Short mmCIF file of C-alpha atoms in Angstrom, two decimals:
data_model
loop_
_atom_site.label_atom_id
_atom_site.label_comp_id
_atom_site.label_asym_id
_atom_site.label_seq_id
_atom_site.Cartn_x
_atom_site.Cartn_y
_atom_site.Cartn_z
CA MET A 8 121.99 36.82 72.94
CA ALA A 9 124.81 37.46 75.00
CA ALA A 10 124.23 37.74 78.49
CA LYS A 11 124.65 40.71 80.70
CA ILE A 12 127.81 41.94 82.50
CA TYR A 13 126.88 43.10 85.90
CA PRO A 14 128.85 46.20 86.61
CA VAL A 15 129.95 46.17 90.39
CA ILE A 16 131.31 48.95 91.27
CA LEU A 17 133.52 50.11 94.62
CA SER A 18 132.43 53.55 96.48
CA GLY A 19 135.01 53.48 98.94
CA GLY A 20 138.22 55.51 99.73
CA SER A 21 139.36 57.59 102.68
CA GLY A 22 139.46 60.92 100.99
CA THR A 23 143.18 60.96 101.64
CA ARG A 24 144.44 61.52 97.81
CA LEU A 25 143.67 64.94 96.55
CA TRP A 26 143.08 66.43 99.95
CA PRO A 27 141.95 68.86 100.43
CA GLN A 28 139.28 69.55 98.03
CA SER A 29 139.13 65.44 98.29
CA ARG A 30 137.64 64.67 102.57
CA THR A 31 136.87 61.74 104.33
CA SER A 32 133.44 62.75 104.16
CA HIS A 33 133.75 63.42 100.83
CA PRO A 34 136.50 61.27 98.79
CA LYS A 35 137.76 62.00 95.11
CA GLN A 36 134.65 59.80 93.35
CA PHE A 37 132.31 62.44 94.53
CA LEU A 38 133.97 65.78 92.53
CA GLN A 39 133.49 66.91 89.66
CA LEU A 40 137.22 66.31 88.27
CA VAL A 41 137.34 66.10 85.05
CA SER A 42 133.75 67.32 83.33
CA ASP A 43 130.58 67.72 85.25
CA LEU A 44 129.23 64.36 86.16
CA SER A 45 131.78 63.19 89.53
CA LEU A 46 133.67 60.09 89.30
CA LEU A 47 131.17 58.33 90.46
CA GLN A 48 129.03 59.35 87.69
CA GLU A 49 131.61 58.92 84.92
CA THR A 50 132.02 55.26 86.00
CA ALA A 51 128.17 54.64 86.24
CA THR A 52 127.54 56.22 82.86
CA ARG A 53 130.18 54.38 80.84
CA VAL A 54 128.08 51.31 81.87
CA SER A 55 124.79 52.47 81.27
CA ASP A 56 123.85 50.52 77.67
CA PRO A 57 121.23 48.06 78.86
CA ALA A 58 121.90 45.98 75.73
CA THR A 59 125.06 44.65 77.23
CA PHE A 60 125.09 45.83 81.29
CA ALA A 61 122.66 44.86 83.97
CA PRO A 62 121.81 47.70 86.24
CA PRO A 63 124.89 48.39 88.59
CA LEU A 64 125.60 47.24 92.25
CA MET A 65 126.95 49.78 94.19
CA VAL A 66 129.03 48.75 97.17
CA CYS A 67 129.83 52.03 99.70
CA ASN A 68 130.60 51.92 103.12
CA GLU A 69 127.53 54.02 105.89
CA GLU A 70 128.63 57.38 105.64
CA HIS A 71 128.46 57.72 101.83
CA ARG A 72 125.12 56.14 101.61
CA PHE A 73 123.07 59.11 100.36
CA LEU A 74 125.64 60.91 98.50
CA VAL A 75 126.25 57.87 96.64
CA ALA A 76 122.12 57.27 96.24
CA GLU A 77 122.03 61.21 95.23
CA GLN A 78 124.31 60.93 92.52
CA LEU A 79 123.02 58.21 91.03
CA ARG A 80 119.33 59.96 90.71
CA GLU A 81 120.95 62.38 89.45
CA ILE A 82 121.54 61.30 86.23
CA GLY A 83 118.98 58.46 85.95
CA VAL A 84 120.97 55.22 86.98
CA GLU A 85 119.06 52.85 89.19
CA PRO A 86 120.97 50.47 90.80
CA SER A 87 120.39 47.00 91.26
CA HIS A 88 121.89 47.42 95.10
CA ILE A 89 123.31 49.43 97.23
CA VAL A 90 125.20 47.52 99.39
CA LEU A 91 126.44 48.83 102.55
CA GLU A 92 129.44 47.92 103.94
CA PRO A 93 129.59 48.23 108.22
CA VAL A 94 132.89 48.60 108.65
CA ALA A 95 136.09 48.52 105.55
CA ARG A 96 138.03 45.65 104.65
CA ASN A 97 139.48 46.39 101.45
CA THR A 98 138.50 45.33 98.02
CA ALA A 99 138.67 41.32 98.22
CA PRO A 100 135.77 41.30 100.93
CA ALA A 101 133.45 43.80 99.22
CA VAL A 102 133.83 41.67 96.13
CA ALA A 103 133.03 38.95 97.62
CA ALA A 104 129.88 39.71 99.21
CA ALA A 105 129.08 41.21 95.57
CA ALA A 106 129.66 38.12 94.35
CA CYS A 107 127.77 36.31 96.79
CA ILE A 108 124.61 38.36 96.37
CA LEU A 109 124.90 37.62 92.46
CA ALA A 110 124.99 34.07 92.62
CA ALA A 111 122.38 33.50 94.41
CA THR A 112 120.01 34.39 91.21
CA ASP A 113 122.85 33.36 88.89
CA PRO A 114 126.24 31.59 89.58
CA LYS A 115 127.52 32.09 86.37
CA ALA A 116 126.79 36.04 86.51
CA LEU A 117 129.66 37.77 84.91
CA MET A 118 131.20 39.96 87.45
CA LEU A 119 132.51 43.70 85.86
CA VAL A 120 134.73 44.89 89.07
CA LEU A 121 135.50 48.68 88.59
CA PRO A 122 136.88 50.81 91.16
CA SER A 123 134.43 54.29 91.08
CA ASP A 124 137.57 57.10 90.84
CA HIS A 125 138.94 56.23 87.78
CA LEU A 126 139.31 58.16 84.89
CA ILE A 127 138.98 56.55 81.76
CA LYS A 128 139.08 58.81 78.43
CA ASP A 129 137.70 56.13 75.05
CA ALA A 130 134.14 54.67 76.59
CA VAL A 131 133.65 53.01 73.83
CA MET A 132 136.81 51.21 73.37
CA PHE A 133 136.24 50.20 76.86
CA ARG A 134 133.23 48.90 76.52
CA SER A 135 134.44 46.96 73.25
CA ILE A 136 137.01 45.93 75.55
CA VAL A 137 134.77 44.21 77.76
CA LYS A 138 132.62 42.31 75.66
CA SER A 139 135.66 41.16 73.80
CA ALA A 140 137.30 39.31 77.36
CA ALA A 141 133.61 38.16 78.27
CA GLY A 142 134.30 34.85 76.80
CA ALA A 143 136.92 34.37 78.37
CA ALA A 144 135.16 35.16 81.79
CA ALA A 145 132.49 33.43 80.42
CA ASP A 146 135.36 30.12 80.10
CA GLY A 147 136.53 30.41 83.83
CA ALA A 148 138.77 33.31 83.10
CA LEU A 149 139.21 35.76 85.65
CA VAL A 150 140.05 39.04 84.14
CA THR A 151 142.50 41.96 84.05
CA PHE A 152 142.85 44.79 82.41
CA GLY A 153 145.76 46.02 81.69
CA ILE A 154 147.38 49.55 80.62
CA LYS A 155 149.96 49.70 78.03
CA PRO A 156 153.02 51.55 80.11
CA THR A 157 153.65 55.21 78.52
CA ARG A 158 156.23 56.08 80.85
CA PRO A 159 158.62 54.26 83.81
CA GLU A 160 155.93 54.97 86.70
CA THR A 161 156.89 53.96 89.84
CA GLY A 162 153.50 54.61 91.45
CA TYR A 163 151.84 51.54 89.73
CA GLY A 164 151.36 47.84 89.94
CA TYR A 165 152.06 45.92 87.03
CA ILE A 166 150.96 42.43 85.04
CA SER A 167 153.54 40.37 83.28
CA GLY A 168 151.86 38.86 80.61
CA GLY A 169 152.67 35.56 78.77
CA GLU A 170 151.29 33.58 75.91
CA ARG A 171 148.31 33.88 74.32
CA LEU A 172 145.03 32.30 76.53
CA GLY A 173 144.19 29.40 73.97
CA THR A 174 142.33 30.80 70.91
CA ARG A 175 141.24 34.27 72.76
CA GLU A 176 142.54 36.55 70.22
CA GLY A 177 144.17 39.71 72.77
CA CYS A 178 143.80 37.50 76.08
CA PHE A 179 147.17 36.76 77.55
CA LYS A 180 147.84 34.31 80.32
CA VAL A 181 149.45 36.04 83.72
CA LYS A 182 153.05 35.31 84.46
CA SER A 183 152.66 37.34 87.53
CA PHE A 184 151.65 40.34 89.24
CA VAL A 185 153.84 43.03 90.34
CA GLU A 186 154.64 44.70 93.58
CA LYS A 187 155.21 48.85 92.72
CA PRO A 188 159.18 49.14 90.75
CA ASP A 189 161.59 51.10 91.34
CA LEU A 190 162.92 53.32 89.31
CA ALA A 191 165.11 51.66 86.99
CA THR A 192 162.86 48.63 86.89
CA ALA A 193 159.63 50.39 85.39
CA GLU A 194 162.19 51.24 83.10
CA SER A 195 163.57 47.57 81.69
CA TYR A 196 159.67 46.88 82.28
CA LEU A 197 158.73 49.87 79.78
CA LYS A 198 161.23 48.31 77.13
CA ASP A 199 160.16 45.10 77.53
CA GLY A 200 156.80 45.12 76.11
CA THR A 201 155.10 42.41 77.99
CA TYR A 202 154.19 44.53 81.25
CA TYR A 203 151.35 46.34 81.62
CA TRP A 204 150.15 48.33 84.64
CA ASN A 205 147.32 46.72 87.28
CA SER A 206 144.06 49.28 86.74
CA GLY A 207 142.24 47.18 89.72
CA MET A 208 139.68 46.56 87.23
CA PHE A 209 138.34 43.16 86.91
CA LEU A 210 136.02 40.94 85.00
CA PHE A 211 134.97 37.12 85.87
CA ALA A 212 132.38 34.75 86.77
CA ALA A 213 130.93 34.78 90.16
CA ASP A 214 131.04 31.29 90.65
CA ALA A 215 134.81 31.39 89.23
CA PHE A 216 135.40 34.02 91.79
CA LEU A 217 134.31 32.18 95.18
CA GLU A 218 135.74 29.17 94.10
CA GLU A 219 139.47 31.09 94.02
CA CYS A 220 138.53 32.47 97.53
CA ASP A 221 137.74 29.60 98.26
CA ARG A 222 141.05 28.07 97.54
CA TYR A 223 143.41 30.77 98.73
CA GLU A 224 141.10 32.39 101.08
CA PRO A 225 138.09 30.34 102.61
CA ASP A 226 137.66 32.70 105.41
CA ILE A 227 136.80 35.98 102.99
CA ARG A 228 134.15 33.44 101.19
CA LYS A 229 132.56 32.17 104.49
CA GLY A 230 132.80 35.96 106.04
CA ALA A 231 131.48 37.61 102.77
CA GLU A 232 128.93 34.96 102.49
CA ALA A 233 127.60 35.07 106.49
CA ALA A 234 127.40 39.08 106.15
CA VAL A 235 125.13 38.43 102.78
CA ALA A 236 122.96 35.78 104.67
CA GLY A 237 122.72 38.22 107.35
CA ALA A 238 121.93 41.55 105.65
CA GLU A 239 118.71 43.95 106.31
CA THR A 240 117.59 45.84 104.10
CA ASP A 241 117.20 49.62 104.72
CA LEU A 242 114.96 52.13 102.20
CA ASP A 243 117.00 50.91 99.24
CA PHE A 244 120.43 50.09 100.64
CA LEU A 245 121.55 46.71 101.73
CA ARG A 246 123.32 46.21 104.99
CA LEU A 247 125.64 43.69 105.52
CA GLU A 248 125.52 42.30 108.60
CA MET A 249 128.39 43.56 111.41
CA ALA A 250 129.94 40.35 113.31
CA PRO A 251 130.98 38.23 110.43
CA PHE A 252 132.31 40.96 108.20
CA LYS A 253 134.25 43.06 110.58
CA ALA A 254 135.62 39.13 111.23
CA VAL A 255 137.01 38.85 107.36
CA PRO A 256 140.52 39.55 106.58
CA ALA A 257 141.22 43.25 105.37
CA LYS A 258 143.02 42.70 101.43
CA SER A 259 143.05 43.53 98.46
CA ILE A 260 141.29 41.11 95.32
CA ASP A 261 145.29 41.58 94.15
CA TYR A 262 146.42 40.05 97.36
CA ALA A 263 144.24 37.42 98.27
CA VAL A 264 143.47 35.98 94.44
CA MET A 265 144.61 37.58 91.63
CA GLU A 266 148.56 36.64 92.64
CA HIS A 267 147.67 33.15 93.49
CA THR A 268 145.49 31.87 90.73
CA THR A 269 146.15 30.00 88.20
CA ARG A 270 143.33 31.35 86.36
CA ALA A 271 144.30 34.78 85.80
CA ALA A 272 144.36 36.83 82.34
CA VAL A 273 145.26 39.87 81.23
CA VAL A 274 143.88 41.85 77.79
CA PRO A 275 145.49 45.10 77.28
CA ALA A 276 143.46 47.83 77.03
CA ASP A 277 144.33 50.91 75.41
CA ILE A 278 140.95 53.46 76.85
CA GLY A 279 142.81 56.65 77.97
CA TRP A 280 143.15 54.97 81.64
CA ASN A 281 144.18 56.69 84.95
CA ASP A 282 143.73 56.82 88.12
CA VAL A 283 143.62 60.25 88.60
CA GLY A 284 145.57 59.40 92.48
CA SER A 285 147.50 62.67 93.04
CA TRP A 286 147.31 66.81 92.19
CA SER A 287 150.12 65.39 89.04
CA SER A 288 147.74 63.06 87.81
CA LEU A 289 144.75 65.77 87.58
CA TRP A 290 147.68 67.93 86.22
CA GLU A 291 148.90 65.40 83.09
CA ILE A 292 145.29 64.99 82.62
CA GLY A 293 143.64 68.22 82.36
CA ASP A 294 143.35 70.90 79.38
CA LYS A 295 146.42 73.41 80.01
CA ASP A 296 146.82 77.02 79.32
CA ALA A 297 150.10 79.09 77.39
CA SER A 298 151.81 78.34 80.63
CA GLY A 299 151.50 74.80 81.12
CA ASN A 300 149.31 75.94 84.13
CA VAL A 301 145.76 73.62 83.93
CA ILE A 302 142.75 76.13 86.11
CA LYS A 303 139.71 75.01 87.60
CA GLY A 304 137.48 77.45 89.46
CA ASP A 305 138.47 81.18 90.54
CA ALA A 306 142.47 81.25 90.38
CA LEU A 307 144.80 83.85 90.40
#
């Protein structure tokens, strides 16, 4: 039987996108934007198959801890941990802390890192692609899921795919990560056919990620390890120690590790993905009336 995959769901966010519906105290992952469930609940539900996934490990800030716990309770999902960040330090320290927690019991634990506020329309295909990528991750690759671009989007980062990763079908070495391009460059990426939108979702073994942290950002590894070692249990929450976590460099997982590592791989994922990052994104995925309007709630 294949080893279970450990979802690590990142629920940070400052609530600045989709304002005023999304706010600092209630960012978009807690909103019911695409269904009767919030985006966070949609994300947790997507990885709730006990045959494939272990209970999720949540990482959130202290202010949102009861929101996270209550929304999971509403859908009957019991997390393995709800880890509280004492201060915001971007995604790399959050993932490093989660990796330290999982590695304490299973260094080879496969971590599926997911933002809590993205839409994936095809959950069945998503789970199938994750399972197919697990072999590469178990072999030591740091796998990212690339979204086939449908338009010359200038608001996303891109991944340049290279040759196939060994004998792994549908898994390719990463040539490079590319920052948000201008329109002409984005159009050239679309024509090229080997570029993918960077979805911000990853799959790798806990020890593999920590090894790459040691190589490229040792202060993140050390600080996260110290914050976990000094963590305190508070009701249903695991509260990371403030001082070491606050001292960790605030960097995204892309900047800290993925743009530098030679172990990066990309799996193309045609899963109906959208980061729901703007009102125009919400219009794009919504059901439109005869006039092309998307209406939610009482509207005139």
